[in-house]
GROMACS .gro file of N, CA and C in nm:
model
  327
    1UNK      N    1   0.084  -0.118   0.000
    1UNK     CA    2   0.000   0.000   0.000
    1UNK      C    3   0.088   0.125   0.000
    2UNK      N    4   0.026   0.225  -0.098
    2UNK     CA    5   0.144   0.345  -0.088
    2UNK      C    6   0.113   0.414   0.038
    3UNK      N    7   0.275   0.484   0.079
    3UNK     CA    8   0.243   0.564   0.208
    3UNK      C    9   0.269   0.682   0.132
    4UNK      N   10   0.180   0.845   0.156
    4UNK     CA   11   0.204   0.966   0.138
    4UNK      C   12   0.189   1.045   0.278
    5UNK      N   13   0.301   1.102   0.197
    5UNK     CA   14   0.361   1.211   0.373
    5UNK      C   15   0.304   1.365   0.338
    6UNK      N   16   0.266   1.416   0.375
    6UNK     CA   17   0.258   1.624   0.339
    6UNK      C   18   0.372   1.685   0.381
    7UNK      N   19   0.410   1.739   0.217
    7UNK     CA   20   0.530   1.826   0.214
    7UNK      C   21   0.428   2.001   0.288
    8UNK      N   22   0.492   2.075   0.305
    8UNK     CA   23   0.433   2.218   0.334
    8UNK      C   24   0.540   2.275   0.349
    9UNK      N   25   0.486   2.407   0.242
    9UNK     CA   26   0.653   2.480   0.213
    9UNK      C   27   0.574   2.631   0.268
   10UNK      N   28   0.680   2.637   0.347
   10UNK     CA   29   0.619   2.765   0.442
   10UNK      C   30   0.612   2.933   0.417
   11UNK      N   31   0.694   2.894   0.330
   11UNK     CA   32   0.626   3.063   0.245
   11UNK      C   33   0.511   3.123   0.180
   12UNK      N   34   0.474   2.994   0.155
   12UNK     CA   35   0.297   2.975   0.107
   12UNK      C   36   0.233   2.911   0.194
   13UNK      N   37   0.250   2.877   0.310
   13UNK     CA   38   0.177   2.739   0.351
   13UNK      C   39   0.101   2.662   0.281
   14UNK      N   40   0.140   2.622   0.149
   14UNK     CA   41   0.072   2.512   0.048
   14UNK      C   42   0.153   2.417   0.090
   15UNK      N   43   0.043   2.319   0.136
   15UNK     CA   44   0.086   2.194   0.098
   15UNK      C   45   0.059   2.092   0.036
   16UNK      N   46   0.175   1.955   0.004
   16UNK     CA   47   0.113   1.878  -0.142
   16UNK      C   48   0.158   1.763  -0.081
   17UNK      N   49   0.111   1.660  -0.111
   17UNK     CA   50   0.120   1.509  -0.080
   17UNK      C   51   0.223   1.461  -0.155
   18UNK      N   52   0.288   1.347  -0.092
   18UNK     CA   53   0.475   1.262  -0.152
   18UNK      C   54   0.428   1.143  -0.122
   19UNK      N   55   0.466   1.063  -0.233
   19UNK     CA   56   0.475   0.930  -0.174
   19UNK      C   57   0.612   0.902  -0.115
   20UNK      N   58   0.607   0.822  -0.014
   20UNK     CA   59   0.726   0.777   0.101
   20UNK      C   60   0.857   0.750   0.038
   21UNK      N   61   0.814   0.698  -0.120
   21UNK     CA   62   0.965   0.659  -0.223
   21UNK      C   63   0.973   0.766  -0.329
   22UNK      N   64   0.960   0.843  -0.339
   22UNK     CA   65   0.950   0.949  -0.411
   22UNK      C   66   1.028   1.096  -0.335
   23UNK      N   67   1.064   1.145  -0.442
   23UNK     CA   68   1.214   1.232  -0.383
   23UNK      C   69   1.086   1.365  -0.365
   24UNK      N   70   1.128   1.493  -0.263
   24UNK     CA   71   1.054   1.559  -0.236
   24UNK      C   72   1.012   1.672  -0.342
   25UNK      N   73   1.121   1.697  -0.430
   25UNK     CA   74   1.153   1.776  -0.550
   25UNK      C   75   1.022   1.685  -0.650
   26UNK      N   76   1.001   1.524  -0.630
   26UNK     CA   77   0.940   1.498  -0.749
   26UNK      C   78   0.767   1.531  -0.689
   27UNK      N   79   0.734   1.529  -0.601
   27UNK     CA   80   0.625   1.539  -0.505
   27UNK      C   81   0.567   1.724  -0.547
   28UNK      N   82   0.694   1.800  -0.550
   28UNK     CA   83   0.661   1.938  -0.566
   28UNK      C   84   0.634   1.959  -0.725
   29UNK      N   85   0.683   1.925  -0.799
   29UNK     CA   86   0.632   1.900  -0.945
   29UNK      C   87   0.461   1.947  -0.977
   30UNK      N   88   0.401   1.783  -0.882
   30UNK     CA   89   0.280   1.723  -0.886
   30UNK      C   90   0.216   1.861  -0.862
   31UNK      N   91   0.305   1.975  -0.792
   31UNK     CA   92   0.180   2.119  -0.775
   31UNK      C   93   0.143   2.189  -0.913
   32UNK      N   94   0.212   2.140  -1.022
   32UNK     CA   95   0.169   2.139  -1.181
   32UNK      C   96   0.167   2.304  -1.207
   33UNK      N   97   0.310   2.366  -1.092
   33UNK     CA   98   0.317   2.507  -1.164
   33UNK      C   99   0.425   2.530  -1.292
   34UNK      N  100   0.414   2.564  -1.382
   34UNK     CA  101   0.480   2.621  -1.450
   34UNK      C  102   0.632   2.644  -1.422
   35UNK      N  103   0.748   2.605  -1.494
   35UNK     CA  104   0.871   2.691  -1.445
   35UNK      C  105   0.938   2.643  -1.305
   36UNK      N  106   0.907   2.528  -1.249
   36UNK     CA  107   0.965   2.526  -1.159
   36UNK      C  108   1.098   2.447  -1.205
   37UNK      N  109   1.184   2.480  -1.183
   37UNK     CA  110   1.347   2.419  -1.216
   37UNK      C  111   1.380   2.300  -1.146
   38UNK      N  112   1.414   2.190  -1.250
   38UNK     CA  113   1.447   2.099  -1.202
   38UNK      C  114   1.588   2.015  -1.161
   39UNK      N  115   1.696   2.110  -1.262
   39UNK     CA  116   1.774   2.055  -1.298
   39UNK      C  117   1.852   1.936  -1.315
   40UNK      N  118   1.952   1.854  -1.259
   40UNK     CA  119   2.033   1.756  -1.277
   40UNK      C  120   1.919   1.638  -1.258
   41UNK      N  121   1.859   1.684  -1.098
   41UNK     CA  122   1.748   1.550  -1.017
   41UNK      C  123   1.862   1.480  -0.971
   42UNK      N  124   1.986   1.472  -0.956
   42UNK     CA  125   2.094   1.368  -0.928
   42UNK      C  126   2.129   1.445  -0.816
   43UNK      N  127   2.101   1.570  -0.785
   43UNK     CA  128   2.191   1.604  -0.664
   43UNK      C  129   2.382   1.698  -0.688
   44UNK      N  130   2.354   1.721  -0.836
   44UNK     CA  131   2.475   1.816  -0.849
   44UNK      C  132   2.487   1.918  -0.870
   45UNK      N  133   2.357   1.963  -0.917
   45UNK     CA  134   2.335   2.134  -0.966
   45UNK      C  135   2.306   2.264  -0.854
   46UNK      N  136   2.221   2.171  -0.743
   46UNK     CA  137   2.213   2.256  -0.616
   46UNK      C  138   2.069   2.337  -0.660
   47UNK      N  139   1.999   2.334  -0.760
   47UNK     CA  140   1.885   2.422  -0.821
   47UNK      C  141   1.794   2.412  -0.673
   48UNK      N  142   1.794   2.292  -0.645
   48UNK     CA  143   1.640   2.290  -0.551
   48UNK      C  144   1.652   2.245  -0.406
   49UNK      N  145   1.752   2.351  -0.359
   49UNK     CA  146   1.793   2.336  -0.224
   49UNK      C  147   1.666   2.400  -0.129
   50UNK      N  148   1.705   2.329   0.002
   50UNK     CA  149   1.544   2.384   0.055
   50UNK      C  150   1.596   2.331   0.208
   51UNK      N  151   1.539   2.411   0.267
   51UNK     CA  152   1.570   2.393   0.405
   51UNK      C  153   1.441   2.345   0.495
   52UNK      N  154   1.470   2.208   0.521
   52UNK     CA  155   1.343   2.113   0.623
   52UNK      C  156   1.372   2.163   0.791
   53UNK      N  157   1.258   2.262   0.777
   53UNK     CA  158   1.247   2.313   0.949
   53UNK      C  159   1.160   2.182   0.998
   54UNK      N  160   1.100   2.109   1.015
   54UNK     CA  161   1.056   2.023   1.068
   54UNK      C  162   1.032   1.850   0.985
   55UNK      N  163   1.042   1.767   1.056
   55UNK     CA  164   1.020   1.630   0.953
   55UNK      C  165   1.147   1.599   0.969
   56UNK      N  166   1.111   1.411   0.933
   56UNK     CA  167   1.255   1.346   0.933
   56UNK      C  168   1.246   1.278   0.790
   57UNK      N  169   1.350   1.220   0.741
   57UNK     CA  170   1.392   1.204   0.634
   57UNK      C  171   1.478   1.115   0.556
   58UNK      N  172   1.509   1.030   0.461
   58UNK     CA  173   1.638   0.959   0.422
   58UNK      C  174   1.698   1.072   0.292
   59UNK      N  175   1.812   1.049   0.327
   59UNK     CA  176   1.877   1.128   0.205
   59UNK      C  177   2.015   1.017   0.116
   60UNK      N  178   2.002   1.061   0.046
   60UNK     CA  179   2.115   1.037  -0.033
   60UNK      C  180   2.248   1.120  -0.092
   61UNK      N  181   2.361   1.092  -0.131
   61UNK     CA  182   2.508   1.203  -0.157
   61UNK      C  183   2.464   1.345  -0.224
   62UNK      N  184   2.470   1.425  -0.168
   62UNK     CA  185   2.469   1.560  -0.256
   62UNK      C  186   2.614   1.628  -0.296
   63UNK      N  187   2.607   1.710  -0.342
   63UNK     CA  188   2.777   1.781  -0.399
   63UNK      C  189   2.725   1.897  -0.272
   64UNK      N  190   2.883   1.901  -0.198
   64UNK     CA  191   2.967   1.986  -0.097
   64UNK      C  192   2.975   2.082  -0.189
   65UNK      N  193   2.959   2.088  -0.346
   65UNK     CA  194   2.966   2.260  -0.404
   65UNK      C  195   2.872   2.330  -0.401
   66UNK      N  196   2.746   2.217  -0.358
   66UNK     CA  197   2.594   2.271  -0.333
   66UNK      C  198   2.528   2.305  -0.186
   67UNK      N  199   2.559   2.225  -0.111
   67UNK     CA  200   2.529   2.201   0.052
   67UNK      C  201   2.661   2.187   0.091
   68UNK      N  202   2.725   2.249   0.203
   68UNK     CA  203   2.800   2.199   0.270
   68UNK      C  204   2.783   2.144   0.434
   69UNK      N  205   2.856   2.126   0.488
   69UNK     CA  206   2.860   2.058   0.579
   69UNK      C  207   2.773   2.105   0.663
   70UNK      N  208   2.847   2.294   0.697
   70UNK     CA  209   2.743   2.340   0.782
   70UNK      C  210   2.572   2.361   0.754
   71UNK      N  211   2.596   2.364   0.633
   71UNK     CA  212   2.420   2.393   0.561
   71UNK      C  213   2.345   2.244   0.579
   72UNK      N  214   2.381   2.146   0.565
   72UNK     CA  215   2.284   2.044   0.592
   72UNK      C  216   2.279   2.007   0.750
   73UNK      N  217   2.368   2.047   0.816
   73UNK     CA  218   2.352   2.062   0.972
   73UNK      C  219   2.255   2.123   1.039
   74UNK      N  220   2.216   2.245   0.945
   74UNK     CA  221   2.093   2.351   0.974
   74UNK      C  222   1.938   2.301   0.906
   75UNK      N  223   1.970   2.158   0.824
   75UNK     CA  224   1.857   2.121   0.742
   75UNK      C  225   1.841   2.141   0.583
   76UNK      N  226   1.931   2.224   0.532
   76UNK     CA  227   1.965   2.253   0.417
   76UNK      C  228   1.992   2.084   0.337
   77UNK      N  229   1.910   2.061   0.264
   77UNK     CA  230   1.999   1.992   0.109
   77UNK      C  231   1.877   1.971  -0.006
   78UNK      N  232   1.887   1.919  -0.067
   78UNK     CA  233   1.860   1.935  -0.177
   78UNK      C  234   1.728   1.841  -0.210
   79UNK      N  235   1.622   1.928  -0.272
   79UNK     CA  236   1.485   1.823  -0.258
   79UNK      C  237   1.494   1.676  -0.293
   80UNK      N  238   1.561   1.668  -0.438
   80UNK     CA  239   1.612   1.580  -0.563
   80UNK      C  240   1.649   1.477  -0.429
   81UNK      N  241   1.729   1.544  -0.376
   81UNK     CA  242   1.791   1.382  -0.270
   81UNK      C  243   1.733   1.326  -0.161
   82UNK      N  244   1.603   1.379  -0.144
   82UNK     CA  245   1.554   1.361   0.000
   82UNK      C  246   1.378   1.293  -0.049
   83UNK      N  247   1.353   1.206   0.049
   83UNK     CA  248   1.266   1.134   0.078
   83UNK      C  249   1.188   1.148   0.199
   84UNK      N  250   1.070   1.188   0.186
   84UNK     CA  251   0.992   1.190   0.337
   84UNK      C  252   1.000   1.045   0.385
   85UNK      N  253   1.009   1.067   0.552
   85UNK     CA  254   0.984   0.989   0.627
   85UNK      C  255   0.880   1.017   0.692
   86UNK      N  256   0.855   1.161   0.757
   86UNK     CA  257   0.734   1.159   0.807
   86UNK      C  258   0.674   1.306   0.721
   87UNK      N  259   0.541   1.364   0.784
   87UNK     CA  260   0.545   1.485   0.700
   87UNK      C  261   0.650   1.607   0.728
   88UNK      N  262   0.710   1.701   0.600
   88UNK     CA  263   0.773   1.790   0.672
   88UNK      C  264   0.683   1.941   0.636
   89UNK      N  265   0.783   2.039   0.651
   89UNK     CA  266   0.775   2.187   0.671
   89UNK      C  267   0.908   2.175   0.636
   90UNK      N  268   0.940   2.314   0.522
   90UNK     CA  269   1.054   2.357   0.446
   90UNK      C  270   1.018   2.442   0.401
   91UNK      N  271   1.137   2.575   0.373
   91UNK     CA  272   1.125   2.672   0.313
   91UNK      C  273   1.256   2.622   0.190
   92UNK      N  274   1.195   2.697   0.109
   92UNK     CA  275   1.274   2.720  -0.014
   92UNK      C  276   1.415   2.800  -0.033
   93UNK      N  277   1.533   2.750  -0.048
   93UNK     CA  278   1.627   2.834   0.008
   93UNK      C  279   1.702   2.837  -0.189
   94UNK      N  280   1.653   2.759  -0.281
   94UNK     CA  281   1.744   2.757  -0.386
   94UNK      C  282   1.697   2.842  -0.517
   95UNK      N  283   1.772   2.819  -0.639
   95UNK     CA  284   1.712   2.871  -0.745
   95UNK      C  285   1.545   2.901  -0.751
   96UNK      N  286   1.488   2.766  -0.752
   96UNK     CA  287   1.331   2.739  -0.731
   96UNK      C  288   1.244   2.850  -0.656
   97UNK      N  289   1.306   2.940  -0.565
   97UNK     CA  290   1.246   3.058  -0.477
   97UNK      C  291   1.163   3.098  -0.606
   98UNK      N  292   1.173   3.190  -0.609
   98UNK     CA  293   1.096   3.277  -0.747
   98UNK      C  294   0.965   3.206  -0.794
   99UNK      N  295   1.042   3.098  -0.877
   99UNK     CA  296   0.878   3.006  -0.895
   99UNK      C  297   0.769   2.982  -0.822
  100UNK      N  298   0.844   2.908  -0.756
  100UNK     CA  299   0.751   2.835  -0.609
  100UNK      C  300   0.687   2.893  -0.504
  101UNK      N  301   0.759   3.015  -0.481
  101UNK     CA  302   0.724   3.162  -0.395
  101UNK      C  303   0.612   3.265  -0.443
  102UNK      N  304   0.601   3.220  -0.568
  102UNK     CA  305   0.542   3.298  -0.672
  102UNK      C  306   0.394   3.336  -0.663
  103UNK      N  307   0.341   3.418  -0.603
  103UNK     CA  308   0.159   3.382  -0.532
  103UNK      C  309   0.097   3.484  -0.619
  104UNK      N  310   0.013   3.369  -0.731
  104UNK     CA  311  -0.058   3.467  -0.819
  104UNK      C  312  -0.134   3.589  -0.783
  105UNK      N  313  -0.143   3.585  -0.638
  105UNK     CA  314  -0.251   3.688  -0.563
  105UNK      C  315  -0.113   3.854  -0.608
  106UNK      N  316  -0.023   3.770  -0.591
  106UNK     CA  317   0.080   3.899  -0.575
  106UNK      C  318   0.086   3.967  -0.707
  107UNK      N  319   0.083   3.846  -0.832
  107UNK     CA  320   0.127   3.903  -0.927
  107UNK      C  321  -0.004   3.986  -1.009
  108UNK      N  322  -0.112   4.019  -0.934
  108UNK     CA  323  -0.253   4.060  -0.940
  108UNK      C  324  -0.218   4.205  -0.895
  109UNK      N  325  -0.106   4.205  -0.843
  109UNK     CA  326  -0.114   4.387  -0.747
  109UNK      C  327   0.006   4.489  -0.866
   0.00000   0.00000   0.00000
């Protein structure tokens, strides 16, 4: 049976459903906006770094030219490499800001 966790990205408080094997970057997709950058998906480009204030997680190798040591200490790495374990809360810390931040209400003013 699939398990889905709720991602919620806190600059919008939107949140969107992940399945448990599914990377969090592919989960944010499914919000079917326009323009959101995906790049490598392998974990080398650093495009879709994001910082998990709450939630636990499995991750996999990212590039130290993207996250370093101290940045994933603080929760920092990269959606592409990360897997919910339970639900999280994350803000958007990478390229992806702009898009994803993007609240049509705003672009109305």
């Amino acid at each position: 049976m699939a398990s889905y966790r709720t991602i919620t990205i806190a600059e919008t408080c939107e949140s969107y459903r992940c399945l448990q094997e599914r990377s969090v970057l592919e989960g944010m997709e499914a919000l079917g906006r326009k323009g959101i950058p995906v790049g490598c998906r392998r974990g080398g480009c650093g495009v879709c770094k994001v910082q998990v204030i709450e939630g636990q997680f499995t991750k996999r190798v990212m590039s130290r030219a993207h996250v370093s040591a101290e940045e994933e200490a603080s929760g920092c790495v990269l959606s592409c490499c990360i897997r919910p374990s339970s639900d999280l809360r994350l803000r958007i810390v990478g390229a992806m800001k702009k898009n994803v931040c993007h609240s049509p209400a705003m672009a109305a003013l």
